[in-house]
Amino acid sequence: MTRTSAPVDAPVTGAWEGLVTTALLGTDRRTPPGTGPGPEAPVALLDAAATETVRRRAGLRPARAAERPQAAPEDPRPPLPPAAARRLALLLADRPGPSGGGRRGSAPDLMELLPQWLAAANTRGFAPPPHALPALLDAARGRTDLRPAVLEFAGPRALWLARLNQDWRFALRSAPGGGAALPHVDDDDRIQQLWQEGLFAERVALLSALRSREPAAARELLAATWTKERAEDRLMFLDSLRAGLGPDDEPFLEQALADRSRNVRATAAELLSALPGSALAARMAVRAEARVAIDHTQTPQAAPAAQTAQAAPTAPTIAVEAPHECDPGMERDGVVAKAPAGRGERSWWFGQLVEAAPLGTWSRRLGGRTPREIVALPVADDWQGELHAAWCRAAVRQRDAEWSRALLGEPSAPEAGGPGAVSLAERAKLLGTLGAAERAEWVAGFIATHGLSEAFQLLGVCAVPWSGPLGRAVVDALNIARDAGSYPWSFSGVMGLAERCLDPSEAGRLDALLAVPDEPENASPGAGGYWAEAFQRLVTTLRLRAAMAEELSAS
């Protein structure tokens, strides 16, 4: 007689589930098969479970062995000095505990020092210890702002690891081409193959890298396939032309003004307006000039007493006549016809014309005046805010330092400390067109006059470490706030910036601020102790940053 049996990988249906159910119910309520109630039932249940476990395992057919991963690539960079490697482990592992009552305590926030440490290590070209790579990738997974610096520091071995762990796949998306090496600028065949066949991220990385080295070659590569690209891809590719933008790009950008996508047209117009010698800039200049003029018919608000019997003198005033329509030519040159909600159409069109016109237009149009003299002129009919804001956008777009200085004005001016024709956000952008030293000097003067309450945005655009005058202005303003009895968390944002941006050499000057001060009569209760903690954390952080720099500089 022939016996038949189920395949070894097909266990008896329900056997294991029955044993699990019996264990959940208890052997007093349900006994294992073939066993009656009594003290032997639990033992029989365990024996049956053990037998079933062996049977299930023995019945599995071995799978095909997976291919061994390739060896990790070599990292040719020099290893970290031992002290710096130990510091990295501390920065990755330590987390300051939460402090009660809203107090941060006096201990430095090590995770906030990690970005600065990574920047210094990348500048020196060090490679990480292999055992630190998992912690680095975990840190970058949790904080997207760390990813560029982490992936640069971690190097090719991090990408090798990312292919083996699903949790780290973000590294493949963040790295250009998923970690694939970009072809050399002279390897035309490889460049063409990657451009024609690569993934979108690979093509963006290729175009950006080529643009930084050979701007003309990158533009020609894009032009060859421009009409075949999707609208959203054309927009991303076009944005890469910002690097190395020059007059040679004008013909291609002029063609992009006729693109089917409104966003592509707007980006092309923005790029052309950043070229003061372009045909689009000239067209915008003609339109803008027709809307702005000097009006000599305005009279000052009060005439001198000696002139009361005479005709009142006239004062030059800027007159504005906003456009009454957005014609097709304006739309083709990037003017968006539909105004945002709550914005008047005429002012919306006017602002776009002025910001796209070359700034050199206005000296010629307004009587040969300098930018500072032009900005000082009164503007009729409440158009000053709109006109100055458009000039701000133009100065940032065209990187015009002279106009930026004029629009910024003196940092000690009363209007610099509050809402005005040029907002603090606009001032921060204007400061970005100036050199690092001039930028720091202006912000130091602003803080000395207006304090820290409005300075956070401005400090964010200053180079790190802060210059001596800027650092002293910040510390002096913090000291004034402490003496006034304010709570330090009112200035927590500035204090956090100071921990990251003050020159570590300033730590010695702060020792006098570590003691708990006498609280003024109207001070907030306990503010002095909070300030002492805040300054202790600041000093400790500065000294820690100094130690980090010394460790990375060790041979």
XYZ file of C-alpha atoms in Angstrom:
555
model
C 0.000 0.000 0.000
C 1.329 3.405 -0.961
C 1.387 6.059 1.747
C 0.871 9.695 0.895
C 1.860 12.662 3.017
C 1.608 16.409 2.825
C 4.624 18.309 1.523
C 7.151 19.170 4.183
C 6.471 22.902 3.777
C 2.711 22.474 4.316
C 2.173 21.913 8.102
C -1.014 20.359 9.425
C -3.654 23.074 9.263
C -4.532 24.541 12.636
C -2.149 22.427 14.741
C -0.026 25.316 15.940
C -3.012 27.637 16.276
C -4.767 25.004 18.428
C -1.799 24.792 20.795
C -1.660 28.597 21.096
C -5.386 28.704 21.889
C -4.985 26.031 24.569
C -2.157 27.990 26.177
C -4.264 31.158 26.210
C -7.322 29.447 27.717
C -5.368 27.312 30.179
C -5.222 23.538 30.434
C -7.950 23.578 33.092
C -10.436 24.734 30.479
C -8.969 22.998 27.450
C -6.559 20.076 27.347
C -4.050 19.234 24.594
C -5.095 16.530 22.095
C -4.747 13.015 23.525
C -4.416 14.203 27.117
C -7.000 14.327 29.849
C -7.418 16.894 32.600
C -4.940 16.804 35.429
C -1.437 17.864 36.482
C 0.111 16.264 33.389
C -1.797 18.500 30.986
C 0.573 21.525 31.153
C 3.595 19.271 30.587
C 1.873 17.612 27.645
C 1.094 21.061 26.178
C 4.747 22.122 26.359
C 5.886 18.822 24.857
C 3.412 19.192 22.001
C 4.553 22.795 21.387
C 8.209 21.742 21.318
C 7.450 18.918 18.884
C 5.431 21.215 16.626
C 8.208 23.827 16.690
C 10.806 21.273 15.574
C 8.465 19.949 12.892
C 7.788 23.449 11.550
C 11.466 24.351 11.421
C 12.530 21.049 9.928
C 9.878 21.398 7.249
C 11.305 24.641 5.838
C 13.146 24.273 2.589
C 16.429 26.238 2.502
C 16.258 29.325 0.307
C 18.855 30.314 -2.220
C 21.697 32.083 -0.502
C 21.761 35.827 -1.134
C 24.712 37.312 -2.907
C 27.339 38.709 -0.639
C 27.484 42.494 -0.723
C 30.458 44.032 -2.408
C 33.213 45.276 -0.175
C 32.839 48.820 1.129
C 34.741 51.356 -0.968
C 37.945 52.855 0.317
C 37.907 56.362 1.776
C 41.198 58.036 0.867
C 40.800 60.939 3.280
C 42.952 61.102 6.429
C 41.328 59.762 9.604
C 40.163 62.021 12.395
C 42.635 62.783 15.174
C 41.831 60.526 18.163
C 40.578 63.391 20.366
C 38.297 64.632 17.596
C 36.942 61.093 17.088
C 36.084 60.870 20.782
C 34.401 64.262 20.605
C 32.298 63.122 17.647
C 31.092 60.109 19.629
C 30.025 62.390 22.470
C 28.205 64.781 20.149
C 26.301 61.906 18.563
C 25.475 60.057 21.775
C 24.827 62.666 24.441
C 21.479 64.388 24.760
C 20.871 67.116 27.365
C 17.932 66.177 29.569
C 14.828 68.366 29.619
C 15.009 71.090 32.239
C 12.014 71.861 34.397
C 10.123 75.110 34.473
C 11.176 76.154 30.973
C 14.830 76.494 32.013
C 17.489 75.163 29.695
C 20.028 74.829 32.468
C 23.744 75.580 32.203
C 24.841 72.520 30.175
C 25.676 73.058 26.476
C 23.353 71.600 23.854
C 25.719 69.188 22.142
C 23.431 68.405 19.213
C 23.401 72.110 18.328
C 27.200 71.977 18.133
C 27.202 69.015 15.755
C 26.560 71.102 12.584
C 29.510 73.359 13.436
C 31.736 70.382 14.181
C 30.791 68.755 10.856
C 31.511 71.954 8.935
C 34.981 72.199 10.500
C 35.731 68.523 9.856
C 34.624 68.831 6.226
C 36.773 71.931 5.749
C 39.804 69.958 6.916
C 38.911 66.946 4.757
C 38.807 64.266 7.448
C 37.183 60.838 7.126
C 35.008 59.473 9.961
C 35.812 56.339 11.962
C 33.926 53.441 10.321
C 32.141 52.560 13.571
C 30.637 56.090 13.722
C 28.819 55.778 10.382
C 25.575 54.216 11.744
C 25.216 56.956 14.373
C 25.915 59.638 11.777
C 23.250 58.248 9.461
C 20.758 57.991 12.333
C 21.422 61.639 13.230
C 20.883 62.716 9.620
C 17.700 60.665 9.372
C 16.221 62.591 12.292
C 17.390 66.044 11.162
C 17.167 66.964 7.511
C 19.259 70.105 8.079
C 22.219 67.863 8.938
C 22.041 65.689 5.844
C 24.290 67.608 3.415
C 27.105 67.986 5.968
C 26.716 64.422 7.286
C 26.791 62.848 3.828
C 29.819 64.910 2.818
C 31.649 63.866 5.979
C 30.486 60.252 5.965
C 31.703 59.751 2.417
C 31.225 56.768 0.089
C 30.975 54.174 2.833
C 27.795 55.782 4.154
C 26.135 55.249 0.770
C 27.356 51.641 0.780
C 25.692 51.172 4.174
C 22.521 52.942 3.054
C 21.977 50.324 0.357
C 21.890 47.647 3.076
C 19.471 49.340 5.499
C 16.033 50.578 4.537
C 16.118 53.192 7.317
C 19.013 54.972 5.611
C 17.685 55.030 2.066
C 17.306 58.808 2.344
C 21.075 59.023 1.845
C 20.739 57.585 -1.661
C 18.060 60.147 -2.514
C 20.022 63.022 -0.998
C 23.336 62.202 -2.642
C 23.780 63.336 -6.257
C 22.818 60.440 -8.496
C 22.223 58.156 -5.535
C 25.919 58.110 -4.839
C 26.955 57.396 -8.410
C 30.105 59.195 -9.437
C 29.474 61.986 -11.908
C 31.391 61.750 -15.171
C 34.412 63.920 -15.783
C 33.769 67.167 -17.615
C 35.757 65.884 -20.619
C 33.908 62.551 -20.841
C 31.333 63.630 -23.445
C 30.018 60.125 -24.112
C 29.358 59.410 -20.436
C 27.782 62.834 -19.944
C 25.425 62.301 -22.871
C 24.505 58.808 -21.687
C 23.712 59.975 -18.160
C 21.743 62.966 -19.454
C 19.694 60.816 -21.832
C 19.192 57.756 -19.621
C 19.696 58.871 -16.019
C 17.092 59.337 -13.328
C 15.810 62.849 -12.721
C 17.966 63.318 -9.590
C 21.024 62.152 -11.519
C 20.310 64.574 -14.357
C 19.827 67.507 -11.962
C 23.107 66.663 -10.228
C 24.885 66.342 -13.572
C 23.559 69.671 -14.851
C 24.444 71.478 -11.606
C 27.951 70.036 -11.507
C 28.577 70.799 -15.171
C 27.186 74.326 -14.757
C 29.653 75.068 -11.965
C 32.575 74.035 -14.184
C 31.485 74.703 -17.766
C 28.452 77.023 -17.852
C 28.160 77.028 -21.640
C 28.359 73.233 -21.893
C 25.600 72.852 -19.291
C 23.347 75.285 -21.146
C 23.906 73.492 -24.463
C 23.170 70.147 -22.847
C 19.866 71.483 -21.534
C 18.946 73.168 -24.811
C 19.375 69.897 -26.719
C 16.444 68.227 -24.901
C 14.521 71.288 -23.696
C 11.388 70.794 -25.791
C 11.084 67.142 -24.723
C 11.245 67.773 -20.968
C 8.214 67.895 -18.679
C 7.186 71.337 -17.408
C 8.143 70.607 -13.787
C 11.507 69.265 -14.938
C 12.134 72.293 -17.140
C 11.571 74.510 -14.117
C 14.133 72.645 -12.012
C 16.665 72.540 -14.838
C 16.200 76.241 -15.556
C 16.827 77.078 -11.917
C 20.286 75.514 -12.174
C 21.313 78.302 -14.574
C 21.474 80.743 -11.650
C 25.017 79.541 -11.025
C 27.331 81.312 -13.440
C 24.502 83.359 -14.978
C 25.855 85.628 -17.697
C 25.048 87.464 -20.936
C 25.667 84.304 -22.996
C 22.576 82.766 -21.397
C 20.264 85.474 -22.716
C 19.258 83.884 -26.064
C 18.234 80.634 -24.362
C 16.322 82.476 -21.631
C 14.550 84.660 -24.198
C 13.267 81.479 -25.861
C 12.074 80.240 -22.460
C 9.875 83.354 -22.170
C 7.553 81.689 -24.687
C 7.336 78.458 -22.674
C 3.960 76.801 -22.138
C 4.439 76.817 -18.357
C 3.776 80.067 -16.508
C 6.292 79.140 -13.793
C 9.003 78.511 -16.368
C 8.267 81.860 -18.016
C 8.425 83.642 -14.658
C 11.757 82.038 -13.764
C 13.240 82.896 -17.151
C 12.099 86.506 -16.735
C 13.595 86.671 -13.249
C 16.946 85.412 -14.525
C 16.934 87.873 -17.423
C 16.125 90.768 -15.123
C 19.220 89.862 -13.099
C 21.226 90.673 -16.261
C 21.048 94.502 -16.442
C 22.212 94.459 -20.073
C 19.544 92.059 -21.317
C 16.816 93.018 -23.762
C 14.154 92.135 -21.197
C 15.762 94.452 -18.656
C 15.720 97.229 -21.250
C 12.029 96.623 -21.970
C 11.240 96.688 -18.279
C 13.240 99.885 -17.876
C 11.129 101.615 -20.516
C 7.918 100.482 -18.808
C 9.122 101.442 -15.326
C 10.461 104.846 -16.411
C 7.022 105.717 -17.772
C 5.558 105.137 -14.303
C 8.030 107.098 -12.146
C 9.062 110.745 -12.516
C 10.198 113.804 -10.568
C 7.352 116.195 -9.776
C 8.442 119.782 -9.017
C 4.930 121.070 -8.377
C 4.737 119.709 -4.819
C 5.216 122.260 -2.007
C 6.693 121.584 1.398
C 4.309 121.225 4.291
C 5.473 124.447 5.965
C 7.123 127.421 4.252
C 9.606 129.691 6.070
C 8.018 132.763 7.616
C 10.147 135.098 5.496
C 8.574 133.611 2.363
C 4.933 133.902 3.383
C 4.414 136.835 1.069
C 6.116 135.056 -1.787
C 5.252 131.977 -3.746
C 6.024 128.853 -1.721
C 9.148 127.029 -2.967
C 8.757 123.749 -4.737
C 10.401 120.535 -3.545
C 11.304 117.608 -5.796
C 9.003 114.665 -5.143
C 8.754 111.285 -6.823
C 5.409 110.844 -8.531
C 4.072 107.373 -9.355
C 1.486 106.441 -11.956
C 0.811 102.708 -11.740
C -0.196 100.814 -14.894
C -3.912 100.486 -15.610
C -3.606 97.107 -17.364
C -1.261 94.168 -17.774
C -0.836 93.832 -21.527
C 0.369 90.659 -23.311
C 3.884 92.074 -23.671
C 4.169 92.519 -19.923
C 2.906 88.997 -19.329
C 5.407 87.581 -21.812
C 8.185 89.341 -19.894
C 7.202 87.667 -16.654
C 4.665 90.039 -15.102
C 2.047 87.952 -13.309
C -1.340 89.425 -14.147
C -3.391 88.009 -11.264
C -2.659 89.764 -7.986
C -2.577 87.819 -4.711
C -5.585 88.048 -2.446
C -5.762 91.370 -0.669
C -3.365 93.091 -3.058
C -4.371 95.789 -5.527
C -3.770 94.912 -9.156
C -2.161 98.212 -10.140
C 0.340 98.186 -7.251
C 1.063 94.515 -7.964
C 1.908 95.214 -11.600
C 3.877 98.344 -10.707
C 6.073 96.505 -8.191
C 6.948 93.826 -10.730
C 7.980 96.409 -13.316
C 10.248 98.293 -10.927
C 11.966 95.215 -9.477
C 12.776 93.927 -12.979
C 14.209 97.239 -14.249
C 17.995 97.770 -14.021
C 18.800 99.964 -11.029
C 20.998 102.134 -13.228
C 17.779 103.348 -14.833
C 16.860 105.548 -11.908
C 19.864 107.855 -11.760
C 19.278 108.736 -15.398
C 15.541 109.065 -14.953
C 15.626 111.071 -11.712
C 18.022 113.887 -12.540
C 21.396 112.185 -12.148
C 20.943 111.646 -8.428
C 22.820 108.973 -6.514
C 20.937 106.012 -5.023
C 21.147 107.562 -1.553
C 19.715 110.849 -2.845
C 16.956 109.043 -4.715
C 15.900 107.010 -1.677
C 15.786 110.212 0.404
C 13.238 111.856 -1.926
C 9.636 111.939 -0.704
C 7.159 109.872 -2.707
C 3.688 111.243 -3.392
C 0.364 109.587 -2.670
C 1.590 106.902 -0.249
C 3.557 105.035 -2.906
C 6.823 105.085 -0.936
C 6.393 101.645 0.644
C 5.617 99.948 -2.675
C 8.429 101.747 -4.536
C 11.109 101.114 -1.898
C 10.100 97.474 -1.502
C 10.451 96.963 -5.275
C 13.866 98.650 -5.218
C 14.853 96.288 -2.380
C 13.941 93.245 -4.464
C 15.843 94.670 -7.419
C 18.955 95.355 -5.306
C 18.927 91.778 -3.977
C 18.304 90.276 -7.414
C 20.997 92.382 -9.108
C 23.421 92.149 -6.126
C 23.840 95.932 -6.127
C 25.710 96.926 -2.947
C 25.394 100.713 -3.516
C 21.615 100.552 -3.729
C 21.521 98.178 -0.756
C 23.426 100.699 1.357
C 21.058 103.467 0.316
C 17.959 101.438 1.152
C 19.384 100.208 4.447
C 20.210 103.718 5.581
C 22.089 104.387 8.792
C 21.645 101.699 11.455
C 21.129 104.415 14.065
C 18.196 105.985 12.197
C 14.970 105.887 14.227
C 13.024 104.165 11.445
C 15.548 101.324 11.353
C 14.119 99.876 14.535
C 10.529 99.357 13.507
C 8.085 99.066 10.621
C 8.910 101.399 7.773
C 9.396 101.627 4.044
C 12.008 98.872 4.318
C 11.035 96.065 6.694
C 13.466 94.058 8.801
C 13.034 91.062 6.496
C 13.960 93.237 3.526
C 16.928 94.661 5.439
C 18.183 91.138 6.105
C 18.136 90.391 2.375
C 19.856 93.677 1.548
C 22.593 92.922 4.069
C 23.291 89.714 2.176
C 24.585 91.752 -0.785
C 27.301 93.398 1.342
C 30.654 92.030 2.410
C 30.901 90.182 5.720
C 32.727 92.984 7.555
C 30.340 95.715 6.404
C 27.347 93.536 7.213
C 28.567 92.913 10.769
C 29.348 96.600 11.303
C 25.812 97.642 10.257
C 24.129 95.074 12.507
C 26.376 96.041 15.456
C 25.302 99.668 15.005
C 21.656 98.608 14.799
C 21.877 96.635 18.055
C 23.711 99.418 19.845
C 20.861 101.808 18.998
C 17.758 99.590 19.016
C 18.672 96.611 21.196
C 18.013 92.951 20.465
C 14.237 92.811 20.199
C 14.273 93.265 16.399
C 17.765 91.956 15.643
C 17.265 88.203 15.312
C 16.687 88.193 11.530
C 19.639 90.496 10.979
C 22.024 88.394 13.070
C 21.091 85.334 11.035
C 22.765 86.736 7.899
C 26.067 87.638 9.597
C 29.163 85.552 8.979
C 30.291 83.095 11.666
C 32.141 83.596 13.922
C 30.824 87.086 14.574
C 33.324 89.894 14.356
C 34.592 91.448 17.584
C 32.418 94.593 17.404
C 29.288 92.599 16.593
C 29.913 90.080 19.350
C 30.499 92.836 21.893
C 27.319 94.629 20.798
C 25.295 91.436 21.352
C 26.827 90.726 24.772
C 26.378 94.341 25.882
C 22.715 94.251 24.825
C 22.178 90.985 26.708
C 23.801 92.513 29.780
C 21.499 95.539 29.535
C 18.487 93.228 29.303
C 19.711 91.359 32.391
C 20.155 94.572 34.370
C 16.621 95.576 33.395
C 15.297 92.456 35.112
C 13.838 90.761 32.016
C 13.581 86.994 31.803
C 16.366 85.497 29.634
C 14.014 83.305 27.610
C 12.679 86.503 26.055
C 16.055 86.516 24.302
C 16.477 82.745 23.934
C 16.744 82.957 20.153
C 19.577 85.495 20.299
C 21.240 83.565 23.134
C 21.129 80.387 21.029
C 22.709 82.247 18.117
C 25.398 83.614 20.422
C 26.272 80.098 21.577
C 26.850 79.070 17.968
C 28.200 82.293 16.468
C 30.226 84.235 19.064
C 33.970 83.955 18.618
C 35.177 81.437 21.262
C 37.906 83.890 22.234
C 35.175 86.068 23.784
C 34.602 83.524 26.593
C 37.062 85.240 28.931
C 35.178 88.535 28.727
C 31.988 86.866 29.940
C 33.275 85.544 33.270
C 32.052 88.679 35.030
C 28.479 87.857 33.974
C 28.347 84.441 35.659
C 27.437 85.687 39.135
C 23.794 86.066 40.120
C 23.105 89.811 39.921
C 21.192 91.881 42.421
C 17.627 92.092 41.177
C 16.165 95.570 40.659
C 12.979 96.454 42.474
C 10.733 95.874 39.441
C 12.600 92.807 38.149
C 10.845 89.550 37.293
C 11.136 87.108 40.225
C 14.160 84.825 39.919
C 15.358 86.422 36.674
C 18.880 86.922 38.033
C 19.380 83.209 38.615
C 18.069 82.364 35.176
C 20.475 84.872 33.593
C 23.407 83.378 35.508
C 22.515 79.943 34.126
C 22.166 81.304 30.603
C 25.554 83.018 30.697
C 27.141 79.917 32.252
C 25.820 77.848 29.358
C 27.104 80.447 26.888
C 30.612 80.482 28.399
C 30.775 76.695 28.642
C 29.635 76.343 25.034
C 32.234 78.832 23.781
C 35.024 76.990 25.582
C 33.759 73.693 24.239
C 33.809 75.112 20.696
C 37.398 76.251 21.255
C 38.344 72.745 22.396
C 36.617 71.214 19.351
C 38.599 73.452 16.995
C 41.845 72.566 18.754
C 41.102 68.839 18.537
C 40.407 69.038 14.803
C 43.616 70.995 14.252
C 45.785 68.397 15.976
C 48.218 66.650 13.657
